[in-house]
PDB file of C-alpha atoms in Angstrom:
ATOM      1  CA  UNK A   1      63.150  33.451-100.256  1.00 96.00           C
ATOM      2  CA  UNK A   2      64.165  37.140 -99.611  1.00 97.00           C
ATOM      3  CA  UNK A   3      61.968  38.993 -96.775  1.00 98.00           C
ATOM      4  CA  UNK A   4      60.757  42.281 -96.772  1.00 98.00           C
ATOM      5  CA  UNK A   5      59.530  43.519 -93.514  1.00 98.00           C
ATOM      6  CA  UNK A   6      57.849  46.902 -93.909  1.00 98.00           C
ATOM      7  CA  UNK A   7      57.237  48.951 -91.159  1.00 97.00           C
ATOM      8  CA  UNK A   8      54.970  50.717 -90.255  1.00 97.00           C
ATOM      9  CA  UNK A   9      51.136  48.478 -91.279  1.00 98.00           C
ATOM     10  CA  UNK A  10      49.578  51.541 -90.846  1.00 97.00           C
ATOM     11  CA  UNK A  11      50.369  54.918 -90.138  1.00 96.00           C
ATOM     12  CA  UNK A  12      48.349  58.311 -89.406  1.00 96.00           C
ATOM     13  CA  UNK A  13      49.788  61.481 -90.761  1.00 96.00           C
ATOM     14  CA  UNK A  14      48.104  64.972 -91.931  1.00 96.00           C
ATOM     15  CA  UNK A  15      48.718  66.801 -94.555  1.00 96.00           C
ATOM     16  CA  UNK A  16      51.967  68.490 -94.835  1.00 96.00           C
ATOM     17  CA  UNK A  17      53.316  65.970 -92.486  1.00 97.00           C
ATOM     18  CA  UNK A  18      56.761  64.633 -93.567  1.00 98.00           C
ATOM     19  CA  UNK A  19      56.194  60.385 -93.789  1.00 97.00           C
ATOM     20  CA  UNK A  20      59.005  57.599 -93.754  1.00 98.00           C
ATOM     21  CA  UNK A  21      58.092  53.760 -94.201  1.00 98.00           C
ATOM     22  CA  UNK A  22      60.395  51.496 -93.973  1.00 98.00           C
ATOM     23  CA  UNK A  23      61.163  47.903 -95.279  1.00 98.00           C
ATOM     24  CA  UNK A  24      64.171  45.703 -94.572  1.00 98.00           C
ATOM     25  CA  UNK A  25      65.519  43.055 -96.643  1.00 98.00           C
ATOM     26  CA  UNK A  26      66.515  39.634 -95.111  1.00 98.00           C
ATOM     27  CA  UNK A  27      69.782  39.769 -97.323  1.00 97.00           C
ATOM     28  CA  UNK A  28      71.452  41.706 -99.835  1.00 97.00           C
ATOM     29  CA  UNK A  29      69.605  42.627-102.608  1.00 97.00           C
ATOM     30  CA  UNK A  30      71.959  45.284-104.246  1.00 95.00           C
ATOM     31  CA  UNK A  31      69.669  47.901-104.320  1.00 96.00           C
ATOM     32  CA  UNK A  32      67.492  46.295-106.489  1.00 98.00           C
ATOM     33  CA  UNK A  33      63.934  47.785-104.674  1.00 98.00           C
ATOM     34  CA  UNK A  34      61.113  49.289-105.823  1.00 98.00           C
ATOM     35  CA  UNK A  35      58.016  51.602-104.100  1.00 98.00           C
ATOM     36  CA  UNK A  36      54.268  50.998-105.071  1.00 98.00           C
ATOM     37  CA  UNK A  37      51.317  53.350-104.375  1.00 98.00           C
ATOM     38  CA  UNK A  38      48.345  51.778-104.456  1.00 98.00           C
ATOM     39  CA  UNK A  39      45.029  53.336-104.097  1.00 98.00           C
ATOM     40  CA  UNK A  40      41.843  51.399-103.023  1.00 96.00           C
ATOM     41  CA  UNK A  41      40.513  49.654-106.719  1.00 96.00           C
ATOM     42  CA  UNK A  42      43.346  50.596-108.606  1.00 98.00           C
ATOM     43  CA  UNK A  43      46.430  49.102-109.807  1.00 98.00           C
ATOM     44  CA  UNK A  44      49.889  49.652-108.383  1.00 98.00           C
ATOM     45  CA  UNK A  45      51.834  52.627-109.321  1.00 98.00           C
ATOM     46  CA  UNK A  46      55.765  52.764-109.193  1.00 98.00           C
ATOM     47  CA  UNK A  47      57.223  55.349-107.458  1.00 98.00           C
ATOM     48  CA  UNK A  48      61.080  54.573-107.043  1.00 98.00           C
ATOM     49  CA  UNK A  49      62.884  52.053-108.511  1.00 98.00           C
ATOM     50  CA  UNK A  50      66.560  50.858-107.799  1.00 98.00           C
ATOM     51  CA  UNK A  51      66.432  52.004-104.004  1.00 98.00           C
ATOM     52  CA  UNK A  52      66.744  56.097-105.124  1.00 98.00           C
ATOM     53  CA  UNK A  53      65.810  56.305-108.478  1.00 98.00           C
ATOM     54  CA  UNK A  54      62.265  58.828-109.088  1.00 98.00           C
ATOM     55  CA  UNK A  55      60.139  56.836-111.699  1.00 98.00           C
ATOM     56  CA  UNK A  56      59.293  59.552-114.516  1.00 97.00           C
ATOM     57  CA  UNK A  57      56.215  61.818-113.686  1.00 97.00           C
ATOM     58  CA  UNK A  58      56.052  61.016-110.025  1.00 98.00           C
ATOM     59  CA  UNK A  59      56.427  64.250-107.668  1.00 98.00           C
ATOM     60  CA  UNK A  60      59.919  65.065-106.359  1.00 98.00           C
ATOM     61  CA  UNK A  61      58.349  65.230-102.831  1.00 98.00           C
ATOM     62  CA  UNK A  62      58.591  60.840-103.016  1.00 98.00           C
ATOM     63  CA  UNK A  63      62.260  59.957-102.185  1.00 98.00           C
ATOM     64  CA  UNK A  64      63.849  56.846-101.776  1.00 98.00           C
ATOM     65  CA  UNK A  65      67.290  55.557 -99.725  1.00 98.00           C
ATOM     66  CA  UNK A  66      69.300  52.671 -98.226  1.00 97.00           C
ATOM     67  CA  UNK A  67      71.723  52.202 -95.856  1.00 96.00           C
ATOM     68  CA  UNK A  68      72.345  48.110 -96.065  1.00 94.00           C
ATOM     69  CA  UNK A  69      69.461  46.215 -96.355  1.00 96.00           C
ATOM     70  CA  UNK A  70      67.372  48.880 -94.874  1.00 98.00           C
ATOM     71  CA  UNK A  71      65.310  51.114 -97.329  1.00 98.00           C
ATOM     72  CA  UNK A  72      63.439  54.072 -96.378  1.00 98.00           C
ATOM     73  CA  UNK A  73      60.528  55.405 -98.582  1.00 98.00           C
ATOM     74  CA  UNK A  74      59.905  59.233 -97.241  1.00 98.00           C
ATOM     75  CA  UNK A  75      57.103  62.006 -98.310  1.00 98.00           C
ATOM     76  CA  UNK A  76      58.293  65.078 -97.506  1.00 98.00           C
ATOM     77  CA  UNK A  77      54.833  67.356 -97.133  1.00 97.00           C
ATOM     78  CA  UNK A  78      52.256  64.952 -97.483  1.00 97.00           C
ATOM     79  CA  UNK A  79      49.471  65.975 -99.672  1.00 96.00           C
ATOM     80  CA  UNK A  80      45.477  64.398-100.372  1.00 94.00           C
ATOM     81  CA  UNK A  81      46.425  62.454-102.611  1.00 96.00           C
ATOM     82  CA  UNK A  82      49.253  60.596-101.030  1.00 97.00           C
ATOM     83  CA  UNK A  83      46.944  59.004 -98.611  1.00 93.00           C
ATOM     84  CA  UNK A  84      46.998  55.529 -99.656  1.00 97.00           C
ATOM     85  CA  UNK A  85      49.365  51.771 -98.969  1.00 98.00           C
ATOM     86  CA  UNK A  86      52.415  51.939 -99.944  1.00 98.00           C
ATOM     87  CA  UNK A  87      54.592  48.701-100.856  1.00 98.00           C
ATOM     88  CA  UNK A  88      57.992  47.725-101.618  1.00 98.00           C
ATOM     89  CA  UNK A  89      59.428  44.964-103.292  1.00 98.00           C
ATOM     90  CA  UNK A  90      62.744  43.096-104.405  1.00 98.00           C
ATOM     91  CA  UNK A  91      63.321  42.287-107.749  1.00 98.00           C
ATOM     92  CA  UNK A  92      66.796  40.997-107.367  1.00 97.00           C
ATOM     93  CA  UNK A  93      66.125  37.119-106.718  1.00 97.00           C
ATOM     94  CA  UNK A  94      63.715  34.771-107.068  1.00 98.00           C
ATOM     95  CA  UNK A  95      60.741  34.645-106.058  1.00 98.00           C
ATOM     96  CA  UNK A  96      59.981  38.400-106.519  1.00 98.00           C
ATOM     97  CA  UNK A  97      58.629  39.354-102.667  1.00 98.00           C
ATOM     98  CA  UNK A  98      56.651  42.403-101.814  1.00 98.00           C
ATOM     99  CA  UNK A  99      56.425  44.091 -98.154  1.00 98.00           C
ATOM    100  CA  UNK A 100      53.421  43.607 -96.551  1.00 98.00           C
ATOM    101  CA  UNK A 101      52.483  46.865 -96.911  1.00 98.00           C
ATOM    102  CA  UNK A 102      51.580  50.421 -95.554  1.00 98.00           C
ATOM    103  CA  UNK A 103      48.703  52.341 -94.680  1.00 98.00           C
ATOM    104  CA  UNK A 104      48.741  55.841 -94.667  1.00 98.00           C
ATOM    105  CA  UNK A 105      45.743  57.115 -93.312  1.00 96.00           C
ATOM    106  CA  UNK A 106      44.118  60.767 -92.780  1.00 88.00           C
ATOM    107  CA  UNK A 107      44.948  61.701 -88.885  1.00 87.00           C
TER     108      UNK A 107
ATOM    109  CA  UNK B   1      49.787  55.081-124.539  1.00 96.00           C
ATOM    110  CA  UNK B   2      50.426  52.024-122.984  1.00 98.00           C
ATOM    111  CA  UNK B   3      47.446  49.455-122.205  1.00 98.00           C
ATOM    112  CA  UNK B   4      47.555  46.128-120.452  1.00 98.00           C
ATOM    113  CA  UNK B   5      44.116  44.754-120.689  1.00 98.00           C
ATOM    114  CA  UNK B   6      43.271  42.093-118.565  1.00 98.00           C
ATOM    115  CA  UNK B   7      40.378  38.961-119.302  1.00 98.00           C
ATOM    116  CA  UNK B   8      39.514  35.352-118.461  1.00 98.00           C
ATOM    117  CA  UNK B   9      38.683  35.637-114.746  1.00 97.00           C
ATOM    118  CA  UNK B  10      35.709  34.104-112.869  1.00 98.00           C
ATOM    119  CA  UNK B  11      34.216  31.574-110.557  1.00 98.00           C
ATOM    120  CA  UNK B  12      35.212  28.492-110.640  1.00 98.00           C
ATOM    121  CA  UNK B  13      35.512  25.123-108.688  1.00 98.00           C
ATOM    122  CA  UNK B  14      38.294  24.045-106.314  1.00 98.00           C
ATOM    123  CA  UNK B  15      40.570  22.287-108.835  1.00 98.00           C
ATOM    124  CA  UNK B  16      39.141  23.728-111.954  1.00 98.00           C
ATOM    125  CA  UNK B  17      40.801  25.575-114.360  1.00 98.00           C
ATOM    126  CA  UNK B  18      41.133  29.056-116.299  1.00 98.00           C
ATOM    127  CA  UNK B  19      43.339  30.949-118.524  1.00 98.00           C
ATOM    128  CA  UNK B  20      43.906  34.153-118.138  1.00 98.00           C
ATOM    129  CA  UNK B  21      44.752  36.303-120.824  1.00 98.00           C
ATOM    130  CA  UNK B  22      46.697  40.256-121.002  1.00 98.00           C
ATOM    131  CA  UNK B  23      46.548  41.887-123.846  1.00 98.00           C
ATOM    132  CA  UNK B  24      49.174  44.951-124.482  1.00 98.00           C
ATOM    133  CA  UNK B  25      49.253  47.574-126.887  1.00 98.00           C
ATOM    134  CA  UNK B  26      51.697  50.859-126.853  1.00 98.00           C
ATOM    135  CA  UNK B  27      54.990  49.375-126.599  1.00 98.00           C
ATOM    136  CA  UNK B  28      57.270  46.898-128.295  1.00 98.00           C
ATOM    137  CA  UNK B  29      55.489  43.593-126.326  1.00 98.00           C
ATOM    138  CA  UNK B  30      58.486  41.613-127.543  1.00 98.00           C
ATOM    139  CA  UNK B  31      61.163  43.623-126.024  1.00 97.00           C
ATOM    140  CA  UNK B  32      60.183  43.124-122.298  1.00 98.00           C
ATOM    141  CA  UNK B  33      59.878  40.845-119.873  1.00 98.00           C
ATOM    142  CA  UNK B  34      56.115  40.127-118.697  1.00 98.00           C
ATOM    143  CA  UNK B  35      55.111  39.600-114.918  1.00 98.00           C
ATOM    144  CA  UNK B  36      51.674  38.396-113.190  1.00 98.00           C
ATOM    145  CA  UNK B  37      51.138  40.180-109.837  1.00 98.00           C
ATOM    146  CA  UNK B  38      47.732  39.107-107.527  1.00 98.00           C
ATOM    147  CA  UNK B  39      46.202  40.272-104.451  1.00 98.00           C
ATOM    148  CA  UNK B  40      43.825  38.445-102.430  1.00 98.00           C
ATOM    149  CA  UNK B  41      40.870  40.379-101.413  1.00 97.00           C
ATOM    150  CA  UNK B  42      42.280  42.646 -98.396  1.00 96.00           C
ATOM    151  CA  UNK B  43      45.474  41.782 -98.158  1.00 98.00           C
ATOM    152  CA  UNK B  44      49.176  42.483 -99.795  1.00 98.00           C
ATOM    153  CA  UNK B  45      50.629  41.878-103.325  1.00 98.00           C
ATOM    154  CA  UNK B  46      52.244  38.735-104.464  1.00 98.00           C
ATOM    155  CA  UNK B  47      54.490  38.108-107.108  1.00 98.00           C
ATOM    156  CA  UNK B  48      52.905  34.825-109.312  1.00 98.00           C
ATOM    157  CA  UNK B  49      55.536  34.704-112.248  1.00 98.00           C
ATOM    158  CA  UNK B  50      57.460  36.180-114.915  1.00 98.00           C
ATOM    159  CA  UNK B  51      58.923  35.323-118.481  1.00 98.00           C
ATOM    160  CA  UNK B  52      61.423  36.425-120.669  1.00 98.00           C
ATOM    161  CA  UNK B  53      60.879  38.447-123.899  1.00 97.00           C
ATOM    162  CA  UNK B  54      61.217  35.291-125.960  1.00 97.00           C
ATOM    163  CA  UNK B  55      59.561  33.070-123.819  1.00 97.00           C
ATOM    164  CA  UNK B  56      62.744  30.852-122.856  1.00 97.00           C
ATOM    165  CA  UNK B  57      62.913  31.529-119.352  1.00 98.00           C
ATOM    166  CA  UNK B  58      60.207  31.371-117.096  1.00 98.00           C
ATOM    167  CA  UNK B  59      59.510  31.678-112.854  1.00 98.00           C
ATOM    168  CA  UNK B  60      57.157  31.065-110.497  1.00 98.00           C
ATOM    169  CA  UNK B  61      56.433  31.809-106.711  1.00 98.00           C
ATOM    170  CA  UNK B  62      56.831  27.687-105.017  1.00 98.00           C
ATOM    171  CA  UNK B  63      52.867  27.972-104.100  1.00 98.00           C
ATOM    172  CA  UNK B  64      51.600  27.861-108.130  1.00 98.00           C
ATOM    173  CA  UNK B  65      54.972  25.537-109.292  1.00 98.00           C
ATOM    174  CA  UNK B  66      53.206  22.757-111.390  1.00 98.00           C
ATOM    175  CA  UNK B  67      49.737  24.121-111.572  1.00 98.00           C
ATOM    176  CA  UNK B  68      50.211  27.370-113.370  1.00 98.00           C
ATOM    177  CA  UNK B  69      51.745  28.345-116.434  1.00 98.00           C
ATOM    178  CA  UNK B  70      52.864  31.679-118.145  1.00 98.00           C
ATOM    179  CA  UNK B  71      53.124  31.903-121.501  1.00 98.00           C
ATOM    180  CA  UNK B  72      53.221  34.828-124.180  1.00 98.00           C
ATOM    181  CA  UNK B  73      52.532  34.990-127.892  1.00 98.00           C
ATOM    182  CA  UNK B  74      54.369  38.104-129.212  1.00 98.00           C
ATOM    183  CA  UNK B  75      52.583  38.140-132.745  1.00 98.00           C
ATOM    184  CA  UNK B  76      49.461  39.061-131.316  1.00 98.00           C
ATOM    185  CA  UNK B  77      51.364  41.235-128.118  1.00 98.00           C
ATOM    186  CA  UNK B  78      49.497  38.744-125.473  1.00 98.00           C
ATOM    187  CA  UNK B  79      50.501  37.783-122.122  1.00 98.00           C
ATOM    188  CA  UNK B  80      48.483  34.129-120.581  1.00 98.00           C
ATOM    189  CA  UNK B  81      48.350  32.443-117.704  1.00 98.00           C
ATOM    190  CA  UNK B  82      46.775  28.699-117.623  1.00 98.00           C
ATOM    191  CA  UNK B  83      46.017  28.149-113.719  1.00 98.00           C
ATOM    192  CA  UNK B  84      45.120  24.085-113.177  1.00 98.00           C
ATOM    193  CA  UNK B  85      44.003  22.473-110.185  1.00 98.00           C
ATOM    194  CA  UNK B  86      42.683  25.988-108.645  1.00 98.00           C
ATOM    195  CA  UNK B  87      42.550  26.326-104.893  1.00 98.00           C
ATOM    196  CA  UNK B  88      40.298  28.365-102.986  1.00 98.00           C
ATOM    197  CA  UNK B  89      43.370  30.345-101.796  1.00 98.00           C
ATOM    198  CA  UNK B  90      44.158  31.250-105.202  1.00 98.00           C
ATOM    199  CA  UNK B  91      41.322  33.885-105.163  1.00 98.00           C
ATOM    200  CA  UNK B  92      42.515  36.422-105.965  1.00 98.00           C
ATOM    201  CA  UNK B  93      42.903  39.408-108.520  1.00 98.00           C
ATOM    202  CA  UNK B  94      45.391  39.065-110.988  1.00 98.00           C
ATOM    203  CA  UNK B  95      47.291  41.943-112.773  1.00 98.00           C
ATOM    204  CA  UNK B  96      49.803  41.571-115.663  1.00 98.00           C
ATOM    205  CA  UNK B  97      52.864  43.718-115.436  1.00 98.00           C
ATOM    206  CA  UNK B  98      55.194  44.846-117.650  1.00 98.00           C
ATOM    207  CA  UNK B  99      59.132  45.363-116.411  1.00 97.00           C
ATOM    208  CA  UNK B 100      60.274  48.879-116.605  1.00 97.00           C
ATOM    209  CA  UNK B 101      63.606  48.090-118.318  1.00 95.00           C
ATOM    210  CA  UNK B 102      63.956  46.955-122.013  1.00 95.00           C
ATOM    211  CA  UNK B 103      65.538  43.431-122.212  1.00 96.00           C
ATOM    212  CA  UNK B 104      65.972  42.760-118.381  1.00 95.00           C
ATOM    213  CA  UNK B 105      63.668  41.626-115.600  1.00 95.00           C
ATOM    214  CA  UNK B 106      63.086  44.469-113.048  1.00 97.00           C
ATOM    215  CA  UNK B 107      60.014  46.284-111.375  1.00 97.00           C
ATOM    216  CA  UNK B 108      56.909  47.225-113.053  1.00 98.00           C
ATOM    217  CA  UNK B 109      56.091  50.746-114.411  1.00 97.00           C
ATOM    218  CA  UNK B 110      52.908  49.731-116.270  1.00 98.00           C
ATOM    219  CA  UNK B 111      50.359  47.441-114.719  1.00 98.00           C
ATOM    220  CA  UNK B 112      46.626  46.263-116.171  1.00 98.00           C
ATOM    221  CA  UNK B 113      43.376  46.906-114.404  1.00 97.00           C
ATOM    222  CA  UNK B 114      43.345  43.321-113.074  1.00 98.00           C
ATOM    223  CA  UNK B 115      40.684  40.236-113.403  1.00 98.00           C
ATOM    224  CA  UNK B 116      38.913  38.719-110.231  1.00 98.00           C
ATOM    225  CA  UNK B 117      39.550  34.840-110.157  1.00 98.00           C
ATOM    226  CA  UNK B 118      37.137  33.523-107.470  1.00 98.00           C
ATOM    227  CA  UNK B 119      37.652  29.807-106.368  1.00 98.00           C
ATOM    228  CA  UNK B 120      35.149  28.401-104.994  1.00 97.00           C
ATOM    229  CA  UNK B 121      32.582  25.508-103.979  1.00 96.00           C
TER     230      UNK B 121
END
């Protein structure tokens, strides 16, 4: 199975704060990775897909990149309503595997 | 709009069973591949399985292999999952999915509100 080791678990930012998480795969997944948001009783909500890509509706301050098998999820002014865990996943071989996830908490 | 409704969770008894069923509405069911996603209570996402838009391929995370089963019926645009011999660490909540990308497994751009499944004594 493919790893994904997200860094930081948690991480304490204010707003307007510029935010990178960070989640390496164990091999080469081609780019295929996605971002989550996910907001305490609520459903995940895709952010980037394919490493870079913006997922329709989401604000262009969410970017995505990769260098390798190293992806970096950043927020470039963080706002209220960013303030939630963020997770990535690989959807380019079986079984699918999600990071372990990131906490971004009010500082 | 699209809607992925979730139903069929509960309590039940270590190695009991339930079905789980997602129902989706406002976009061509048939077309996509379908995805179960759960979370146990405080921690991290976990992919459970997937299936193709016809049904003919399916996968599974090693921990459910031969006690779960997805399975879709595109006539009535529902998603199911029969879960046998339930563990207590299968408590969870379960979400159905659906992949972003017409005709090809990928990441998930619509997910349903999810359904507790409690296993317990």
């Amino acid at each position: 199975d493919i790893q994904m080791t997200q860094s930081p678990s948690t991480l304490s930012a204010s707003v307007g704060d510029r935010v990178t998480i960070t989640c390496r795969a164990s091999q080469n997944i081609n780019s295929w990775l996605a971002w989550y948001q996910q907001k305490p009783g609520k459903a995940p909500k895709v952010l980037i897909y394919k490493a870079s890509s913006l997922e329709s509706g989401v604000p262009s301050r969410f970017s995505g990149s990769v260098s390798g098998t190293e992806f970096t999820l950043t927020i470039s002014s963080l706002q209220p309503d960013d303030f939630a865990t963020y997770y990535c996943q690989q959807y380019n071989s079986y079984p699918r595997t999600f990071g372990q996830g990131t906490k971004v908490e009010i500082k | 709009e699209v809607q992925l409704v979730e139903s069929g969770g509960g309590l039940v008894q270590p190695g009991g069973s339930l079905r789980l069923s997602c129902a989706a509405s406002g976009f061509s069911f048939s077309g996509y591949w379908m995805t179960w996603v759960r979370q146990a209570p405080g921690k991290g996402l976990e992919w459970v399985a997937n299936i193709k838009q016809d049904g003919s391929e399916k996968y599974y995370v090693d921990s459910v292999k031969g006690r779960f089963t997805i399975s879709r019926d595109n006539a009535k645009s529902s998603l199911y999952l029969q879960m046998n011999s339930l563990r207590v660490e299968d408590t969870a909540i379960y979400y159905c999915a659906k992949d972003r990308q017409y005709r090809s497994p990928s990441c998930y751009d619509y997910w349903g509100q999810g359904t507790l499944v409690t296993v317990s004594s």
